[in-house]
Amino acid sequence: MLNENRRSRALLYVGIIAFALFAIVPYYWVIRTSILSNLAAISQDTGFIPALSELTLNAYTQIWNRFAFETYFRNSIIVSVAATVISLFFAIPGAYAFARLDFPGRQALFYTAVFTIMFPWIVLTIPVYEVFYFLRLVNTLPGIIIALSIFVLPQNIWLLQGFFRQGIPENIEEAALIDGHNELTAFLRVVLPLSLPAVAAAALFAFLTAWNNFLWVFVLTTDEATRTATVAIYYILGSDVLREWNVLMASLVLLVAPPVVFYGLSRRYVGAGLGGSPGG
């Protein structure tokens, strides 16, 4: 029996290690390729762990200088942060209303908002473009911000509504009302601070969705000055850098870095927010 337990545990560890390697190796290969010269990146003589003499940061300086990646990177940060803030500004009171208030058409409005999450957005590209063109929002950062805010708003409403309904007991608000608060101040001073984990989780998903969005930015921009990094990489792939794998991998590392940093900053709250636990 003891041998069987040891064998089962050994098999479990082997499986975990194999899965970890399967998940980590591609990321390591991207980073490894990004800090090699182009010749070293495609050479079969370069080892899995390259020598220190083969390492260089030239690919990062090339992607930053040759392709105006600074502009794309700045645009991505601006539109992602702005879309996250705007969507949360509307999603927080909207989700709270769906969770706590009883008004005509509440269920219909909520399911309509949630249904848009499952709707294939690509079928809306032509009418969305026509509307934004009529409003003169094509090739503008405000137009991209508005589009991405609308895109991430339904998922924020869905996530926060579930937290307000299950993670915040109604007796907390009742106690605040007894203490002299009205409904607005009870929400702002009691419910909202307790909802910081859910807000952080919603902010993380909104930021990731806006940062990684390709379709809306691609449709609404033709000017390089308004492109984001995600769309810029698409055009870089079609340029003469196609065979420069180190430059391509460097662009991917730069594209992935901000979401990783954002997750690291909000990790403290995200787990509690997804688990439905109020913050303390």
mmCIF file of C-alpha atoms in Angstrom:
data_model
loop_
_atom_site.group_PDB
_atom_site.id
_atom_site.type_symbol
_atom_site.label_atom_id
_atom_site.label_comp_id
_atom_site.label_asym_id
_atom_site.label_seq_id
_atom_site.Cartn_x
_atom_site.Cartn_y
_atom_site.Cartn_z
ATOM 1 C CA MET A 1 0.000 0.000 0.000
ATOM 2 C CA LEU A 2 2.845 2.328 0.885
ATOM 3 C CA ASN A 3 4.602 1.554 -2.390
ATOM 4 C CA GLU A 4 1.416 2.281 -4.315
ATOM 5 C CA ASN A 5 1.070 5.678 -2.604
ATOM 6 C CA ARG A 6 4.688 6.509 -3.414
ATOM 7 C CA ARG A 7 4.205 5.398 -7.012
ATOM 8 C CA SER A 8 1.049 7.486 -7.352
ATOM 9 C CA ARG A 9 2.781 10.508 -5.841
ATOM 10 C CA ALA A 10 5.785 10.047 -8.118
ATOM 11 C CA LEU A 11 3.521 9.853 -11.170
ATOM 12 C CA LEU A 12 1.716 12.977 -9.984
ATOM 13 C CA TYR A 13 4.980 14.900 -9.662
ATOM 14 C CA VAL A 14 6.152 13.680 -13.064
ATOM 15 C CA GLY A 15 2.900 14.854 -14.604
ATOM 16 C CA ILE A 16 3.142 18.256 -12.891
ATOM 17 C CA ILE A 17 6.755 18.715 -14.021
ATOM 18 C CA ALA A 18 5.892 17.679 -17.588
ATOM 19 C CA PHE A 19 2.961 20.080 -17.692
ATOM 20 C CA ALA A 20 5.078 22.901 -16.222
ATOM 21 C CA LEU A 21 7.780 22.361 -18.840
ATOM 22 C CA PHE A 22 5.161 22.245 -21.591
ATOM 23 C CA ALA A 23 3.776 25.584 -20.398
ATOM 24 C CA ILE A 24 7.046 27.372 -19.565
ATOM 25 C CA VAL A 25 9.378 26.333 -22.405
ATOM 26 C CA PRO A 26 7.571 28.384 -25.124
ATOM 27 C CA TYR A 27 7.840 31.516 -22.984
ATOM 28 C CA TYR A 28 11.492 30.820 -22.278
ATOM 29 C CA TRP A 29 12.093 30.338 -26.008
ATOM 30 C CA VAL A 30 10.504 33.695 -26.809
ATOM 31 C CA ILE A 31 12.676 35.504 -24.248
ATOM 32 C CA ARG A 32 15.772 33.540 -25.305
ATOM 33 C CA THR A 33 15.285 34.412 -28.966
ATOM 34 C CA SER A 34 14.650 38.080 -28.182
ATOM 35 C CA ILE A 35 18.069 38.520 -26.540
ATOM 36 C CA LEU A 36 20.049 36.835 -29.327
ATOM 37 C CA SER A 37 21.373 38.273 -32.544
ATOM 38 C CA ASN A 38 19.414 37.273 -35.628
ATOM 39 C CA LEU A 39 22.135 34.878 -36.794
ATOM 40 C CA ALA A 40 22.369 33.243 -33.384
ATOM 41 C CA ALA A 41 18.589 32.969 -33.194
ATOM 42 C CA ILE A 42 18.380 30.901 -36.398
ATOM 43 C CA SER A 43 21.654 29.031 -36.009
ATOM 44 C CA GLN A 44 21.486 25.353 -35.083
ATOM 45 C CA ASP A 45 24.751 25.744 -33.192
ATOM 46 C CA THR A 46 23.144 27.991 -30.584
ATOM 47 C CA GLY A 47 22.426 25.954 -27.474
ATOM 48 C CA PHE A 48 19.180 25.723 -25.586
ATOM 49 C CA ILE A 49 20.912 27.875 -22.981
ATOM 50 C CA PRO A 50 23.041 30.257 -25.082
ATOM 51 C CA ALA A 51 26.458 31.493 -24.071
ATOM 52 C CA LEU A 52 26.748 34.927 -22.481
ATOM 53 C CA SER A 53 28.737 36.170 -25.471
ATOM 54 C CA GLU A 54 25.730 35.522 -27.720
ATOM 55 C CA LEU A 55 23.326 37.631 -25.672
ATOM 56 C CA THR A 56 22.427 41.131 -26.826
ATOM 57 C CA LEU A 57 19.620 43.668 -26.495
ATOM 58 C CA ASN A 58 19.913 44.918 -30.060
ATOM 59 C CA ALA A 59 16.532 43.448 -30.991
ATOM 60 C CA TYR A 60 14.801 45.656 -28.425
ATOM 61 C CA THR A 61 16.517 48.803 -29.653
ATOM 62 C CA GLN A 62 15.654 47.871 -33.246
ATOM 63 C CA ILE A 63 11.963 47.289 -32.565
ATOM 64 C CA TRP A 64 11.842 50.509 -30.548
ATOM 65 C CA ASN A 65 13.604 52.707 -33.104
ATOM 66 C CA ARG A 66 12.959 51.203 -36.547
ATOM 67 C CA PHE A 67 9.213 50.750 -36.175
ATOM 68 C CA ALA A 68 8.214 53.653 -33.900
ATOM 69 C CA PHE A 69 7.193 51.123 -31.280
ATOM 70 C CA GLU A 70 7.306 53.843 -28.647
ATOM 71 C CA THR A 71 4.240 55.448 -30.260
ATOM 72 C CA TYR A 72 2.347 52.146 -30.503
ATOM 73 C CA PHE A 73 3.271 51.222 -26.955
ATOM 74 C CA ARG A 74 2.126 54.588 -25.611
ATOM 75 C CA ASN A 75 -1.141 54.339 -27.545
ATOM 76 C CA SER A 76 -1.788 50.868 -26.113
ATOM 77 C CA ILE A 77 -1.274 52.085 -22.560
ATOM 78 C CA ILE A 78 -3.462 55.164 -23.080
ATOM 79 C CA VAL A 79 -6.419 53.355 -24.655
ATOM 80 C CA SER A 80 -6.237 50.338 -22.317
ATOM 81 C CA VAL A 81 -6.096 52.366 -19.113
ATOM 82 C CA ALA A 82 -8.762 54.809 -20.328
ATOM 83 C CA ALA A 83 -11.084 52.011 -21.491
ATOM 84 C CA THR A 84 -10.645 50.231 -18.155
ATOM 85 C CA VAL A 85 -11.459 53.353 -16.127
ATOM 86 C CA ILE A 86 -14.454 54.341 -18.267
ATOM 87 C CA SER A 87 -15.922 50.833 -18.312
ATOM 88 C CA LEU A 88 -15.577 50.538 -14.520
ATOM 89 C CA PHE A 89 -17.140 53.980 -14.052
ATOM 90 C CA PHE A 90 -20.318 52.728 -15.749
ATOM 91 C CA ALA A 91 -20.117 49.043 -14.788
ATOM 92 C CA ILE A 92 -19.894 49.529 -11.005
ATOM 93 C CA PRO A 93 -23.198 51.433 -10.555
ATOM 94 C CA GLY A 94 -24.831 49.399 -13.320
ATOM 95 C CA ALA A 95 -23.875 46.075 -11.746
ATOM 96 C CA TYR A 96 -24.964 47.287 -8.318
ATOM 97 C CA ALA A 97 -28.345 48.328 -9.717
ATOM 98 C CA PHE A 98 -28.813 44.916 -11.347
ATOM 99 C CA ALA A 99 -27.853 43.148 -8.114
ATOM 100 C CA ARG A 100 -29.759 45.218 -5.557
ATOM 101 C CA LEU A 101 -32.489 47.320 -7.149
ATOM 102 C CA ASP A 102 -35.820 46.064 -8.422
ATOM 103 C CA PHE A 103 -37.014 48.012 -11.446
ATOM 104 C CA PRO A 104 -39.064 47.154 -14.543
ATOM 105 C CA GLY A 105 -37.093 45.302 -17.181
ATOM 106 C CA ARG A 106 -34.156 44.558 -14.888
ATOM 107 C CA GLN A 107 -33.747 40.938 -15.982
ATOM 108 C CA ALA A 108 -34.229 41.747 -19.655
ATOM 109 C CA LEU A 109 -31.610 44.514 -19.547
ATOM 110 C CA PHE A 110 -29.153 42.355 -17.648
ATOM 111 C CA TYR A 111 -29.421 39.362 -19.977
ATOM 112 C CA THR A 112 -29.201 41.677 -22.968
ATOM 113 C CA ALA A 113 -25.925 43.077 -21.617
ATOM 114 C CA VAL A 114 -24.574 39.601 -20.853
ATOM 115 C CA PHE A 115 -25.667 38.269 -24.243
ATOM 116 C CA THR A 116 -23.386 40.736 -25.970
ATOM 117 C CA ILE A 117 -20.397 38.899 -24.448
ATOM 118 C CA MET A 118 -21.274 35.840 -26.546
ATOM 119 C CA PHE A 119 -22.141 37.826 -29.666
ATOM 120 C CA PRO A 120 -19.683 37.531 -32.582
ATOM 121 C CA TRP A 121 -18.369 41.080 -32.723
ATOM 122 C CA ILE A 122 -16.908 40.650 -36.177
ATOM 123 C CA VAL A 123 -20.387 40.851 -37.730
ATOM 124 C CA LEU A 124 -20.687 44.387 -36.304
ATOM 125 C CA THR A 125 -17.502 45.748 -37.831
ATOM 126 C CA ILE A 126 -19.175 47.432 -40.820
ATOM 127 C CA PRO A 127 -21.995 49.191 -38.901
ATOM 128 C CA VAL A 128 -19.583 50.161 -36.111
ATOM 129 C CA TYR A 129 -17.170 51.629 -38.630
ATOM 130 C CA GLU A 130 -19.992 53.562 -40.319
ATOM 131 C CA VAL A 131 -21.177 55.003 -36.997
ATOM 132 C CA PHE A 132 -17.667 55.995 -35.932
ATOM 133 C CA TYR A 133 -16.954 57.444 -39.381
ATOM 134 C CA PHE A 134 -20.134 59.530 -39.163
ATOM 135 C CA LEU A 135 -19.064 60.772 -35.727
ATOM 136 C CA ARG A 136 -15.535 61.485 -37.057
ATOM 137 C CA LEU A 137 -13.988 59.110 -34.539
ATOM 138 C CA VAL A 138 -12.046 56.986 -37.040
ATOM 139 C CA ASN A 139 -8.263 57.284 -36.677
ATOM 140 C CA THR A 140 -8.587 58.944 -33.289
ATOM 141 C CA LEU A 141 -7.584 57.711 -29.846
ATOM 142 C CA PRO A 142 -10.936 58.813 -28.328
ATOM 143 C CA GLY A 143 -12.705 56.645 -30.912
ATOM 144 C CA ILE A 144 -10.614 53.606 -29.984
ATOM 145 C CA ILE A 145 -11.168 54.265 -26.277
ATOM 146 C CA ILE A 146 -14.939 54.478 -26.732
ATOM 147 C CA ALA A 147 -15.002 51.283 -28.807
ATOM 148 C CA LEU A 148 -12.919 49.326 -26.300
ATOM 149 C CA SER A 149 -14.933 50.690 -23.366
ATOM 150 C CA ILE A 150 -18.126 49.402 -24.974
ATOM 151 C CA PHE A 151 -16.396 46.107 -25.717
ATOM 152 C CA VAL A 152 -15.328 45.422 -22.105
ATOM 153 C CA LEU A 153 -18.363 46.933 -20.358
ATOM 154 C CA PRO A 154 -20.616 43.818 -20.516
ATOM 155 C CA GLN A 155 -18.034 41.490 -18.945
ATOM 156 C CA ASN A 156 -17.433 43.983 -16.136
ATOM 157 C CA ILE A 157 -21.169 44.240 -15.446
ATOM 158 C CA TRP A 158 -21.467 40.440 -15.392
ATOM 159 C CA LEU A 159 -18.499 39.984 -13.055
ATOM 160 C CA LEU A 160 -19.382 42.770 -10.620
ATOM 161 C CA GLN A 161 -23.077 41.932 -10.527
ATOM 162 C CA GLY A 162 -22.290 38.431 -9.310
ATOM 163 C CA PHE A 163 -19.994 39.804 -6.616
ATOM 164 C CA PHE A 164 -22.522 42.374 -5.378
ATOM 165 C CA ARG A 165 -25.202 39.688 -5.263
ATOM 166 C CA GLN A 166 -23.202 36.924 -3.552
ATOM 167 C CA GLY A 167 -20.161 38.578 -1.982
ATOM 168 C CA ILE A 168 -21.797 41.510 -0.165
ATOM 169 C CA PRO A 169 -24.596 40.546 2.278
ATOM 170 C CA GLU A 170 -27.579 42.862 2.214
ATOM 171 C CA ASN A 171 -27.497 43.246 6.011
ATOM 172 C CA ILE A 172 -24.281 45.269 5.651
ATOM 173 C CA GLU A 173 -26.181 47.924 3.721
ATOM 174 C CA GLU A 174 -29.091 47.719 6.151
ATOM 175 C CA ALA A 175 -26.697 48.372 9.041
ATOM 176 C CA ALA A 176 -25.249 51.355 7.189
ATOM 177 C CA LEU A 177 -28.755 52.765 6.643
ATOM 178 C CA ILE A 178 -29.529 52.335 10.334
ATOM 179 C CA ASP A 179 -26.317 54.247 11.159
ATOM 180 C CA GLY A 180 -27.649 57.246 9.249
ATOM 181 C CA HIS A 181 -26.307 56.717 5.747
ATOM 182 C CA ASN A 182 -28.526 57.067 2.721
ATOM 183 C CA GLU A 183 -28.338 54.567 -0.120
ATOM 184 C CA LEU A 184 -25.695 56.543 -2.019
ATOM 185 C CA THR A 185 -23.342 57.098 0.919
ATOM 186 C CA ALA A 186 -23.850 53.502 2.084
ATOM 187 C CA PHE A 187 -22.696 52.336 -1.324
ATOM 188 C CA LEU A 188 -19.741 54.737 -1.551
ATOM 189 C CA ARG A 189 -18.472 54.355 2.017
ATOM 190 C CA VAL A 190 -19.354 50.768 2.852
ATOM 191 C CA VAL A 191 -20.117 48.614 -0.177
ATOM 192 C CA LEU A 192 -17.535 50.016 -2.594
ATOM 193 C CA PRO A 193 -14.529 49.645 -0.230
ATOM 194 C CA LEU A 194 -15.567 46.055 0.468
ATOM 195 C CA SER A 195 -15.819 45.480 -3.283
ATOM 196 C CA LEU A 196 -12.206 46.411 -4.069
ATOM 197 C CA PRO A 197 -11.215 42.771 -4.789
ATOM 198 C CA ALA A 198 -13.976 42.429 -7.390
ATOM 199 C CA VAL A 199 -13.202 45.850 -8.855
ATOM 200 C CA ALA A 200 -9.522 44.877 -9.131
ATOM 201 C CA ALA A 201 -10.444 41.612 -10.867
ATOM 202 C CA ALA A 202 -12.764 43.443 -13.254
ATOM 203 C CA ALA A 203 -10.056 46.041 -13.917
ATOM 204 C CA LEU A 204 -7.542 43.303 -14.692
ATOM 205 C CA PHE A 205 -9.806 41.539 -17.183
ATOM 206 C CA ALA A 206 -10.837 44.849 -18.754
ATOM 207 C CA PHE A 207 -7.217 45.920 -19.143
ATOM 208 C CA LEU A 208 -6.208 42.574 -20.649
ATOM 209 C CA THR A 209 -9.151 42.614 -23.054
ATOM 210 C CA ALA A 210 -8.464 46.178 -24.176
ATOM 211 C CA TRP A 211 -4.708 45.635 -24.411
ATOM 212 C CA ASN A 212 -5.012 42.478 -26.512
ATOM 213 C CA ASN A 213 -7.850 43.712 -28.710
ATOM 214 C CA PHE A 214 -6.974 43.567 -32.376
ATOM 215 C CA LEU A 215 -10.252 43.734 -34.295
ATOM 216 C CA TRP A 216 -11.593 47.144 -33.241
ATOM 217 C CA VAL A 217 -8.240 48.898 -33.439
ATOM 218 C CA PHE A 218 -7.533 47.337 -36.824
ATOM 219 C CA VAL A 219 -10.927 48.407 -38.186
ATOM 220 C CA LEU A 220 -10.886 51.938 -36.769
ATOM 221 C CA THR A 221 -7.301 52.908 -37.607
ATOM 222 C CA THR A 222 -5.388 53.393 -40.818
ATOM 223 C CA ASP A 223 -2.959 55.999 -39.513
ATOM 224 C CA GLU A 224 0.245 54.812 -37.861
ATOM 225 C CA ALA A 225 -0.034 57.542 -35.239
ATOM 226 C CA THR A 226 -3.154 55.935 -33.738
ATOM 227 C CA ARG A 227 -2.235 52.255 -33.954
ATOM 228 C CA THR A 228 -1.695 50.198 -30.846
ATOM 229 C CA ALA A 229 1.100 47.690 -30.328
ATOM 230 C CA THR A 230 -1.135 44.709 -31.089
ATOM 231 C CA VAL A 231 -2.016 46.005 -34.542
ATOM 232 C CA ALA A 232 1.501 47.310 -35.141
ATOM 233 C CA ILE A 233 2.911 43.791 -34.763
ATOM 234 C CA TYR A 234 0.561 42.637 -37.516
ATOM 235 C CA TYR A 235 2.088 45.182 -39.892
ATOM 236 C CA ILE A 236 5.592 44.373 -38.683
ATOM 237 C CA LEU A 237 4.993 40.739 -39.629
ATOM 238 C CA GLY A 238 4.287 41.857 -43.178
ATOM 239 C CA SER A 239 7.410 43.974 -43.421
ATOM 240 C CA ASP A 240 11.011 43.109 -44.105
ATOM 241 C CA VAL A 241 11.442 41.968 -40.506
ATOM 242 C CA LEU A 242 9.673 38.703 -41.281
ATOM 243 C CA ARG A 243 12.893 36.687 -41.070
ATOM 244 C CA GLU A 244 14.312 38.578 -38.086
ATOM 245 C CA TRP A 245 12.998 36.307 -35.372
ATOM 246 C CA ASN A 246 14.819 38.084 -32.572
ATOM 247 C CA VAL A 247 13.047 41.360 -33.414
ATOM 248 C CA LEU A 248 9.671 39.635 -33.571
ATOM 249 C CA MET A 249 10.222 37.947 -30.214
ATOM 250 C CA ALA A 250 11.367 41.240 -28.686
ATOM 251 C CA SER A 251 8.121 42.866 -29.811
ATOM 252 C CA LEU A 252 6.152 40.039 -28.184
ATOM 253 C CA VAL A 253 8.029 40.451 -24.912
ATOM 254 C CA LEU A 254 7.285 44.175 -24.915
ATOM 255 C CA LEU A 255 3.632 43.452 -25.695
ATOM 256 C CA VAL A 256 3.266 40.949 -22.846
ATOM 257 C CA ALA A 257 5.162 42.938 -20.195
ATOM 258 C CA PRO A 258 2.464 45.504 -19.188
ATOM 259 C CA PRO A 259 -0.289 42.914 -18.548
ATOM 260 C CA VAL A 260 2.150 40.912 -16.432
ATOM 261 C CA VAL A 261 3.058 44.013 -14.417
ATOM 262 C CA PHE A 262 -0.623 44.958 -14.068
ATOM 263 C CA TYR A 263 -1.450 41.474 -12.811
ATOM 264 C CA GLY A 264 1.410 41.613 -10.326
ATOM 265 C CA LEU A 265 0.080 44.873 -8.911
ATOM 266 C CA SER A 266 -3.510 43.617 -8.626
ATOM 267 C CA ARG A 267 -2.765 39.996 -7.654
ATOM 268 C CA ARG A 268 -3.465 40.753 -4.005
ATOM 269 C CA TYR A 269 -7.113 41.485 -4.796
ATOM 270 C CA VAL A 270 -7.877 39.353 -7.840
ATOM 271 C CA GLY A 271 -8.103 35.997 -6.061
ATOM 272 C CA ALA A 272 -10.540 37.326 -3.490
ATOM 273 C CA GLY A 273 -12.563 39.080 -6.165
ATOM 274 C CA LEU A 274 -12.965 35.929 -8.239
ATOM 275 C CA GLY A 275 -13.766 33.925 -5.120
ATOM 276 C CA GLY A 276 -16.542 36.303 -4.083
ATOM 277 C CA SER A 277 -14.848 37.443 -0.866
ATOM 278 C CA PRO A 278 -15.196 41.083 0.216
ATOM 279 C CA GLY A 279 -12.077 43.049 0.939
ATOM 280 C CA GLY A 280 -11.007 43.967 4.421
#
